Amino acid sequence: MSSSRAANPATDPAASRPSVTFPHRHLLGIEGLSAPDIALLLDHSDHYVDLNRAVEKKQSSLRGRTIINLFFENSTRTRTSFELAGKRLGADVINMSVATSSVKKGETLIDTAITLNAMHPDLLVVRHQDSGAVALLAQKVGCGVINGGDGSHEHPTQALLDALTIRRRKGSLEGLLVAICGDILHSRVARSNIHLLNTMGARVRLIAPPTLLPAYAENLGVEVFHDMRKGLTDVDIVMMLRLQMERFHGAFVPSTREYFHFYGLDYAKLSFAKPDALIMHPGPMNRGVEIDTEVADDIHRSVIHEQVEMGVAVRMACLELLARHLPNWRGTTPPGL
Ligand code: NCD
């Protein structure tokens, strides 16, 4: 469906390319996305990286649209970057903080969703502490839904921004050896990354103590290591994860000091990886627990700040591609939408 307001290719990178179809109304996880779906999201994100580095960042492709950020869990990067992404695309963005909402008065997730739905948002970005909660909510609302992290299940935009960071540095994901290290058990970032990297032809190693690995780790199409030196040997990418203590029920590690000794990334352990291996971390970092502070700040190896930059571009791409499914999308809509 085309509309009277034509997009301007000079200011809107999406308008200068042929219309493309992302064949999903929601982005609930990486599982279920095909390699072309992921490549489309990453190609689209590349354009927004350039736009975000320009002085004039504002676009109008989501003008008139409303995005609600509904975060039931704390967040710095994800919520802020979704807000920035929506605003840069011209949308009105509302941040719902659960701490001050009726959820605190006992309203259920579904009632909250239905209430917000009655205000006609176009897209909802939801983070929730329970795995599967975002998918459930998506069934109850009429708008597009993006998963901003559900329990220890999935965090699709984090995996996409990690992939974009790697692809821009290394040229391609295919054939790379990627080590994901630390608290895999509680990590939605790890799960989304495993799906994405496997789909895009990278090889994944998980490095963790047995207590911080899911029982089914071997079935995820990965190699499992319990020793950092062995696991890091010859890897191209080292992805560190935070000990997610807020999800711990019981003691999973003897002490953070001992954990750092065996699993914290320092230069001695890093020396087993390829000399040009990149260091990544989704944040927030616990310095001295999973990563040595000097390694985290190593300007030659660490791409942790670049990941944050890529996060805004990826979220713009996700919002814009999902918005193409909305009624009266003003861009050139491909046949079949
Ligand atoms: C991650 C998350 O929330 O899952 N953080 C993020 O979104 N950048 C990882 C974490 O909390 O450790």
PDB file of C-alpha atoms and ligand atoms in Angstrom, residues 73-75 77-78 127 148 155 158 188-189 242 244 246-247 281-284 315, ligand 1:
ATOM      1  CA  GLU A  73      12.933  -5.707  34.717  1.00  0.00           C
ATOM      2  CA  ASN A  74      15.717  -3.169  35.105  1.00  0.00           C
ATOM      3  CA  SER A  75      17.580  -2.048  32.043  1.00  0.00           C
ATOM      4  CA  ARG A  77      21.160  -0.096  27.474  1.00  0.00           C
ATOM      5  CA  THR A  78      18.172  -1.909  26.042  1.00  0.00           C
ATOM      6  CA  ARG A 127      11.093  -7.096  28.916  1.00  0.00           C
ATOM      7  CA  GLY A 148      13.515  -6.985  24.998  1.00  0.00           C
ATOM      8  CA  HIS A 155      17.098 -11.519  23.949  1.00  0.00           C
ATOM      9  CA  GLN A 158      21.204  -8.326  21.812  1.00  0.00           C
ATOM     10  CA  ARG A 188      19.004 -15.218  27.455  1.00  0.00           C
ATOM     11  CA  VAL A 189      21.877 -13.491  25.619  1.00  0.00           C
ATOM     12  CA  ARG A 242      27.703 -11.586  33.790  1.00  0.00           C
ATOM     13  CA  GLN A 244      23.206 -13.205  36.868  1.00  0.00           C
ATOM     14  CA  GLU A 246      19.274 -12.123  40.536  1.00  0.00           C
ATOM     15  CA  ARG A 247      18.310 -15.438  38.884  1.00  0.00           C
ATOM     16  CA  HIS A 281      30.261  -8.277  26.771  1.00  0.00           C
ATOM     17  CA  PRO A 282      26.538  -7.403  26.641  1.00  0.00           C
ATOM     18  CA  GLY A 283      26.783  -5.320  29.819  1.00  0.00           C
ATOM     19  CA  PRO A 284      26.297  -4.585  32.605  1.00  0.00           C
ATOM     20  CA  ARG A 315      16.776  -1.531  17.200  1.00  0.00           C
TER      21      ARG A 315
HETATM   22  C1  NCD B   1      21.681  -8.523  29.350  1.00  0.00           C
HETATM   23  C2  NCD B   1      20.267  -8.902  29.755  1.00  0.00           C
HETATM   24  O1  NCD B   1      19.521  -8.088  30.272  1.00  0.00           O
HETATM   25  O2  NCD B   1      19.945 -10.050  29.507  1.00  0.00           O
HETATM   26  N1  NCD B   1      21.903  -7.143  29.367  1.00  0.00           N
HETATM   27  C3  NCD B   1      21.545  -6.380  28.307  1.00  0.00           C
HETATM   28  O3  NCD B   1      20.442  -6.409  27.817  1.00  0.00           O
HETATM   29  N2  NCD B   1      22.508  -5.597  27.786  1.00  0.00           N
HETATM   30  C4  NCD B   1      22.700  -9.280  30.098  1.00  0.00           C
HETATM   31  C5  NCD B   1      22.762  -9.137  31.579  1.00  0.00           C
HETATM   32  O4  NCD B   1      21.870  -8.603  32.234  1.00  0.00           O
HETATM   33  O5  NCD B   1      23.764  -9.611  32.150  1.00  0.00           O
END
